[in-house]
mmCIF file of C-alpha atoms in Angstrom:
data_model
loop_
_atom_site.group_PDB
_atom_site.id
_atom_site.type_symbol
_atom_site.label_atom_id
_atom_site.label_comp_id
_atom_site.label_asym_id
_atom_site.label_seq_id
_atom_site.Cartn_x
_atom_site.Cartn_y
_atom_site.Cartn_z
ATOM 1 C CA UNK A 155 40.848 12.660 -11.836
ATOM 2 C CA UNK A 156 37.569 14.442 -13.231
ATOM 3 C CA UNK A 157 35.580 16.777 -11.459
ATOM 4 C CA UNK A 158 32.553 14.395 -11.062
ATOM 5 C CA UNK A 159 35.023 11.491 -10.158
ATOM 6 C CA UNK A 160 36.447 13.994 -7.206
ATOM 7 C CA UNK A 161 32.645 15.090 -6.453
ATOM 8 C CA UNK A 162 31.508 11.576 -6.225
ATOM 9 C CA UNK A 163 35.243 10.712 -3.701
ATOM 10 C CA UNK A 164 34.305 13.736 -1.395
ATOM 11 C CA UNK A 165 30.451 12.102 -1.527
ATOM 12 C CA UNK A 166 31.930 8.530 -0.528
ATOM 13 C CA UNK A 167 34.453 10.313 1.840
ATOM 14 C CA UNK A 168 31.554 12.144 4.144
ATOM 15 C CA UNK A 169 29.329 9.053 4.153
ATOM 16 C CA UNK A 170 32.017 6.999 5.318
ATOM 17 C CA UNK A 171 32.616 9.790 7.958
ATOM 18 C CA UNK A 172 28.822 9.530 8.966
ATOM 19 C CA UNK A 173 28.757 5.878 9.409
ATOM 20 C CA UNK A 174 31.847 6.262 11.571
ATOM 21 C CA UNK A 175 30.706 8.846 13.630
ATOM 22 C CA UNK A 176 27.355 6.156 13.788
ATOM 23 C CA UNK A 177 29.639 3.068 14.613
ATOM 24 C CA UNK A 178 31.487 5.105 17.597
ATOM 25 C CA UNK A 179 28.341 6.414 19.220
ATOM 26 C CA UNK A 180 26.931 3.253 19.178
ATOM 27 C CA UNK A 181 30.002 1.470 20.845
ATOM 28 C CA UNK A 182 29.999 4.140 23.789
ATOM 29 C CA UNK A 183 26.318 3.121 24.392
ATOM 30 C CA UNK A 184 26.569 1.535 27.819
ATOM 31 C CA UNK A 185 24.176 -1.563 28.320
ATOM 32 C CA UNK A 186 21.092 0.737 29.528
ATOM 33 C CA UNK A 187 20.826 2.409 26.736
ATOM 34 C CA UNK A 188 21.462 -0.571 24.679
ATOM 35 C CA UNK A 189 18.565 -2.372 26.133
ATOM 36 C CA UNK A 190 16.063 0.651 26.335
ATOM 37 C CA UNK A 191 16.805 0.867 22.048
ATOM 38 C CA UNK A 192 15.835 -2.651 22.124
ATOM 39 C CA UNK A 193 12.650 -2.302 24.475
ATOM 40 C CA UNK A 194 11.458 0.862 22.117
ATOM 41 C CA UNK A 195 11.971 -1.810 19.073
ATOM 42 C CA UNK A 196 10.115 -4.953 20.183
ATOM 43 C CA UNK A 197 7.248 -2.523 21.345
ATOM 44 C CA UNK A 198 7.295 -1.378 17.752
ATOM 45 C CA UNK A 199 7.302 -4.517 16.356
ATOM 46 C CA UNK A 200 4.306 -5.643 18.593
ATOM 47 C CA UNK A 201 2.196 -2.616 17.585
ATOM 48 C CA UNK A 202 3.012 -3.132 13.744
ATOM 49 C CA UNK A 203 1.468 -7.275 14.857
ATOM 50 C CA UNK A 204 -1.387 -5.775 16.812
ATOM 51 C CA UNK A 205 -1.797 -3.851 13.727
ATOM 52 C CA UNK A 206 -1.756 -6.569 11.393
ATOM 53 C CA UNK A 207 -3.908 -8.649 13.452
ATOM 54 C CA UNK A 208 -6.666 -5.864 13.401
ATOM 55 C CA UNK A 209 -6.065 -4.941 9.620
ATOM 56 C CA UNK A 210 -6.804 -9.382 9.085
ATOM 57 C CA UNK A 211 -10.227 -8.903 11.185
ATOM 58 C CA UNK A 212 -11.109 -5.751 8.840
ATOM 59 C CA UNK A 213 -10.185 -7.954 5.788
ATOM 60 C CA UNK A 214 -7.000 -6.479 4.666
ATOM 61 C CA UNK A 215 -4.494 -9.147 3.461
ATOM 62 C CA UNK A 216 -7.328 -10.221 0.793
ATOM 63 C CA UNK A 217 -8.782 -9.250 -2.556
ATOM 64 C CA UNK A 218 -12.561 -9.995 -1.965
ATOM 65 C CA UNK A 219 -15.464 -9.163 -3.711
ATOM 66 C CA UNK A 220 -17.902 -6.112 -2.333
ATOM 67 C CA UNK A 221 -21.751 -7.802 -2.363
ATOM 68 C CA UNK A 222 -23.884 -5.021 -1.874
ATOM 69 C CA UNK A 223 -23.472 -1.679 -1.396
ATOM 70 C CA UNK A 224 -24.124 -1.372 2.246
ATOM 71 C CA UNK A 225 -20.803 -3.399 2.529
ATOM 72 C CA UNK A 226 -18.924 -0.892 0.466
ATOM 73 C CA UNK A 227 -20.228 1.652 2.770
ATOM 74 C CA UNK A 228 -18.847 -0.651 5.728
ATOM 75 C CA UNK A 229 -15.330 -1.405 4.073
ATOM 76 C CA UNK A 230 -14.349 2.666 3.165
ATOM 77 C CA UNK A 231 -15.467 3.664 6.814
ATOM 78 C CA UNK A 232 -14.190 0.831 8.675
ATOM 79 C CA UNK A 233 -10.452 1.217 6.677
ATOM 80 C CA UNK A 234 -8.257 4.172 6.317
ATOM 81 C CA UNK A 235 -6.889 3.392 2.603
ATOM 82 C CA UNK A 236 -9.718 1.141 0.183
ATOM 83 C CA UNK A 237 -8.609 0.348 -3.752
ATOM 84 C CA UNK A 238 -11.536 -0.537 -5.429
ATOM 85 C CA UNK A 239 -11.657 -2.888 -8.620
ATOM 86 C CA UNK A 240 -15.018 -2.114 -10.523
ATOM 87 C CA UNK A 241 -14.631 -4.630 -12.954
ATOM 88 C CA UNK A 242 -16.616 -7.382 -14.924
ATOM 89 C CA UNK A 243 -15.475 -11.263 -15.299
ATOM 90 C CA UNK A 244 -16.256 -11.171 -19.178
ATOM 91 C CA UNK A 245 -13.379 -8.086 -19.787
ATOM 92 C CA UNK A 246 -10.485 -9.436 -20.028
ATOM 93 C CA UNK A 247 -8.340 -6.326 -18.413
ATOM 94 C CA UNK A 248 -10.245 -7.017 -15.522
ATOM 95 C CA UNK A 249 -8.636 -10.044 -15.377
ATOM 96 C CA UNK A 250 -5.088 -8.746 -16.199
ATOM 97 C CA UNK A 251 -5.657 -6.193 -13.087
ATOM 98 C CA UNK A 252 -7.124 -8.825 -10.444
ATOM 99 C CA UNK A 253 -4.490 -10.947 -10.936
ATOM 100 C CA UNK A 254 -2.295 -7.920 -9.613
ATOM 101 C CA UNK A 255 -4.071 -6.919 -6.977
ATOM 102 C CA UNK A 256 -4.681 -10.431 -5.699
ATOM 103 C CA UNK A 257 -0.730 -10.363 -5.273
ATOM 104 C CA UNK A 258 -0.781 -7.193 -3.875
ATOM 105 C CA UNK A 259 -3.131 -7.435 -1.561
ATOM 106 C CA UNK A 260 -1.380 -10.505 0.372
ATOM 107 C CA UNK A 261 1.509 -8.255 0.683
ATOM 108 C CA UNK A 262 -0.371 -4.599 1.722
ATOM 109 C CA UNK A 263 -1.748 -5.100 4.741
ATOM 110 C CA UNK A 264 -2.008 -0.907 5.145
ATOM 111 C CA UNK A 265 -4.905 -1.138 2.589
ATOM 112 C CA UNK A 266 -7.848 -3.117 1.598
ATOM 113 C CA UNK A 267 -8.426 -4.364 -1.493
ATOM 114 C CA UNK A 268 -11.702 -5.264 -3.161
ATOM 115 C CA UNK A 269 -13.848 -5.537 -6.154
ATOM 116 C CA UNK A 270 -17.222 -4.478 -7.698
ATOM 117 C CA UNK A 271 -19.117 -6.950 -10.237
ATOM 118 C CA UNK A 272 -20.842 -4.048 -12.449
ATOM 119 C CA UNK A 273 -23.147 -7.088 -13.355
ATOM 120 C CA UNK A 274 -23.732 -8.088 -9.996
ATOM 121 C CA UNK A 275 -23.849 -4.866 -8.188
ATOM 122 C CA UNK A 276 -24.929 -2.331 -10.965
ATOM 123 C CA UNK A 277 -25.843 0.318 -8.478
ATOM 124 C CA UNK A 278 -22.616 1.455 -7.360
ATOM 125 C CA UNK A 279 -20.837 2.143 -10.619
ATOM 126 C CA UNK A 280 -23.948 4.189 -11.272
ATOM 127 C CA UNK A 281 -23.595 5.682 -8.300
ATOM 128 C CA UNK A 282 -19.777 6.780 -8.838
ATOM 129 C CA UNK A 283 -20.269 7.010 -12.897
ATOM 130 C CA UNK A 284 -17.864 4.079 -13.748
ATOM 131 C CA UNK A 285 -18.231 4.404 -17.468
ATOM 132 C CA UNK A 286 -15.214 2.315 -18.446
ATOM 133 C CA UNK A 287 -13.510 -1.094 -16.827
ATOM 134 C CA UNK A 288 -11.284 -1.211 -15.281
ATOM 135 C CA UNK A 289 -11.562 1.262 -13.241
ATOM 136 C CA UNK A 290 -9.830 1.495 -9.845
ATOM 137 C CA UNK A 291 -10.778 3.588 -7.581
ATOM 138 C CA UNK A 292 -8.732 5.004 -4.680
ATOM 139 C CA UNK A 293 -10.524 6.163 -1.412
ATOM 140 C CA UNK A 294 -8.739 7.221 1.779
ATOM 141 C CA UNK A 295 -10.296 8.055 4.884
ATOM 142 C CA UNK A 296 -14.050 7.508 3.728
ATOM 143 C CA UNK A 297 -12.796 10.008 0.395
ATOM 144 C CA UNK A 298 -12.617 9.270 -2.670
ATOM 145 C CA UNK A 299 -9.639 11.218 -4.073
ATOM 146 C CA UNK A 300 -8.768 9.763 -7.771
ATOM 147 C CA UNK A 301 -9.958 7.248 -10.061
ATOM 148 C CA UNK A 302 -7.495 5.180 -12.210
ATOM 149 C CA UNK A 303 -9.548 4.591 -15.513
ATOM 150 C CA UNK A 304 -8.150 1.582 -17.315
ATOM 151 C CA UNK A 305 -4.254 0.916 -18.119
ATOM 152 C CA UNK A 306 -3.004 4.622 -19.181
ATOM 153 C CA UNK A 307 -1.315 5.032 -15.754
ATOM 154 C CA UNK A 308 0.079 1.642 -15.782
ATOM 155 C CA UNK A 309 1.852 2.311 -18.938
ATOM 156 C CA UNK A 310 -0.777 1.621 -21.885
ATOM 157 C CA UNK A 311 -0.367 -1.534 -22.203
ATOM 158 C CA UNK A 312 -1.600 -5.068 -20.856
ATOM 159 C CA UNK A 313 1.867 -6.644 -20.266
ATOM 160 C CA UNK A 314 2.872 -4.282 -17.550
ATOM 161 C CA UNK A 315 4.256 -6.003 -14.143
ATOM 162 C CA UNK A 316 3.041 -6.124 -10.272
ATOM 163 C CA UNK A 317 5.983 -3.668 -9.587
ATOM 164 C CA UNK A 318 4.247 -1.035 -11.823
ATOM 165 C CA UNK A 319 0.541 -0.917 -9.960
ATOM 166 C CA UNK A 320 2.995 -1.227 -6.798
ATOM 167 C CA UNK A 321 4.841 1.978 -8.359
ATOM 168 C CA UNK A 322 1.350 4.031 -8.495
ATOM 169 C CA UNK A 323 -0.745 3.067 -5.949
ATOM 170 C CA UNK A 324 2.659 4.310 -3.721
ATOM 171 C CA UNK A 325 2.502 7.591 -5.464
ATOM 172 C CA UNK A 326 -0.914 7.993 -4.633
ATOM 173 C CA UNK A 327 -0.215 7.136 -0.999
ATOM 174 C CA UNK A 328 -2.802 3.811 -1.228
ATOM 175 C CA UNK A 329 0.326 2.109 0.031
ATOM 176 C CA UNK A 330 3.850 1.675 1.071
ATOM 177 C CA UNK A 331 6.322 0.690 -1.536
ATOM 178 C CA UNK A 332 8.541 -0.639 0.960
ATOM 179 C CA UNK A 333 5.963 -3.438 2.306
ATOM 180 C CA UNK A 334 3.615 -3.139 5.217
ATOM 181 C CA UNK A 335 6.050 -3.297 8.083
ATOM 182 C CA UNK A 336 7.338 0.098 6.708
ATOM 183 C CA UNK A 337 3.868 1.376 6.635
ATOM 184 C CA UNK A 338 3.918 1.309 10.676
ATOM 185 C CA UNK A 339 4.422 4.628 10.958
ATOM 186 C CA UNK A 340 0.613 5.233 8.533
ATOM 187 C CA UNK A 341 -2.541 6.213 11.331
ATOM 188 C CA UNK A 342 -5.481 3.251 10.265
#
């Protein structure tokens, strides 16, 4: 047997020890303890649907479109975490990137998602120097912290898949790659 093959036994060997160890504790549990795991989880799960319910009213859940700038205003201080699409119906990688975010956005609750017309709203891309489409632009907690500026992050390319904006809106903490129910632990 190799070194990496005995490396990789020993690895297998203490995290079957550890999920013992986990499996024994949890039989000695007597039924008290049992039901006050339980109790801690279903008031977890209601504050993650309290949350949800809340992040609905806000408009989270949706990809919809910012009409004036006063709203814009409203959506970055009434949300924590705001991607914003500044985009324009005639480019056609505007297109390619709404289509993602539409899916993302049903699945994100943590963040809202929204999207500038340049043509209909020219003020605000003036106001945050948009000089190229699309540009997305990341703001949490009323900041605006980075700027993706079209598809260089998203691999260069206009074929890229969902999972990849998934992959680096999660690195810039605009949400959780493991769905919103994993994002209960995130302050709104």
């Amino acid at each position: 047997m190799s070194a990496a093959e005995q490396t990789v036994l020993k690895i297998a060997e203490q995290i079957e020890r550890a999920v013992d160890d986990e499996i024994e504790r949890v039989d000695q549990m007597d039924d008290d303890e049992l039901a006050l795991i339980r109790k801690k989880r279903m008031e977890q799960l209601k504050e993650v649907q309290e949350r949800r319910i809340e992040w609905l009213k806000k408009g989270h859940g949706q990809y919809l479109e910012v009409p004036s700038p006063k709203d814009f205003f409203d959506y970055v201080q009434s949300s924590e975490r705001v991607v914003v699409h500044f985009m324009r119906r005639s480019t056609p990688r505007c297109e390619i990137i709404e289509r993602h975010l539409r899916t993302i956005a049903a699945e994100h609750f943590e963040t809202r998602f929204c999207y500038v017309d340049v043509e209909r709203n020219p003020s605000l891309p003036q106001r945050f120097n948009v000089m190229m489409l699309p540009t997305l632009m990341l703001v949490e907690k009323q900041n605006t912290f980075h700027s993706i500026i079209g598809f260089d992050e998203f691999g260069g390319t206009d074929d890229f898949p969902t999972s990849t904006v998934v992959t680096v809106l999660s690195y810039y903490g605009m949400i959780n790659e493991k769905g919103m129910f994993a994002a209960d632990q995130n302050d709104d």
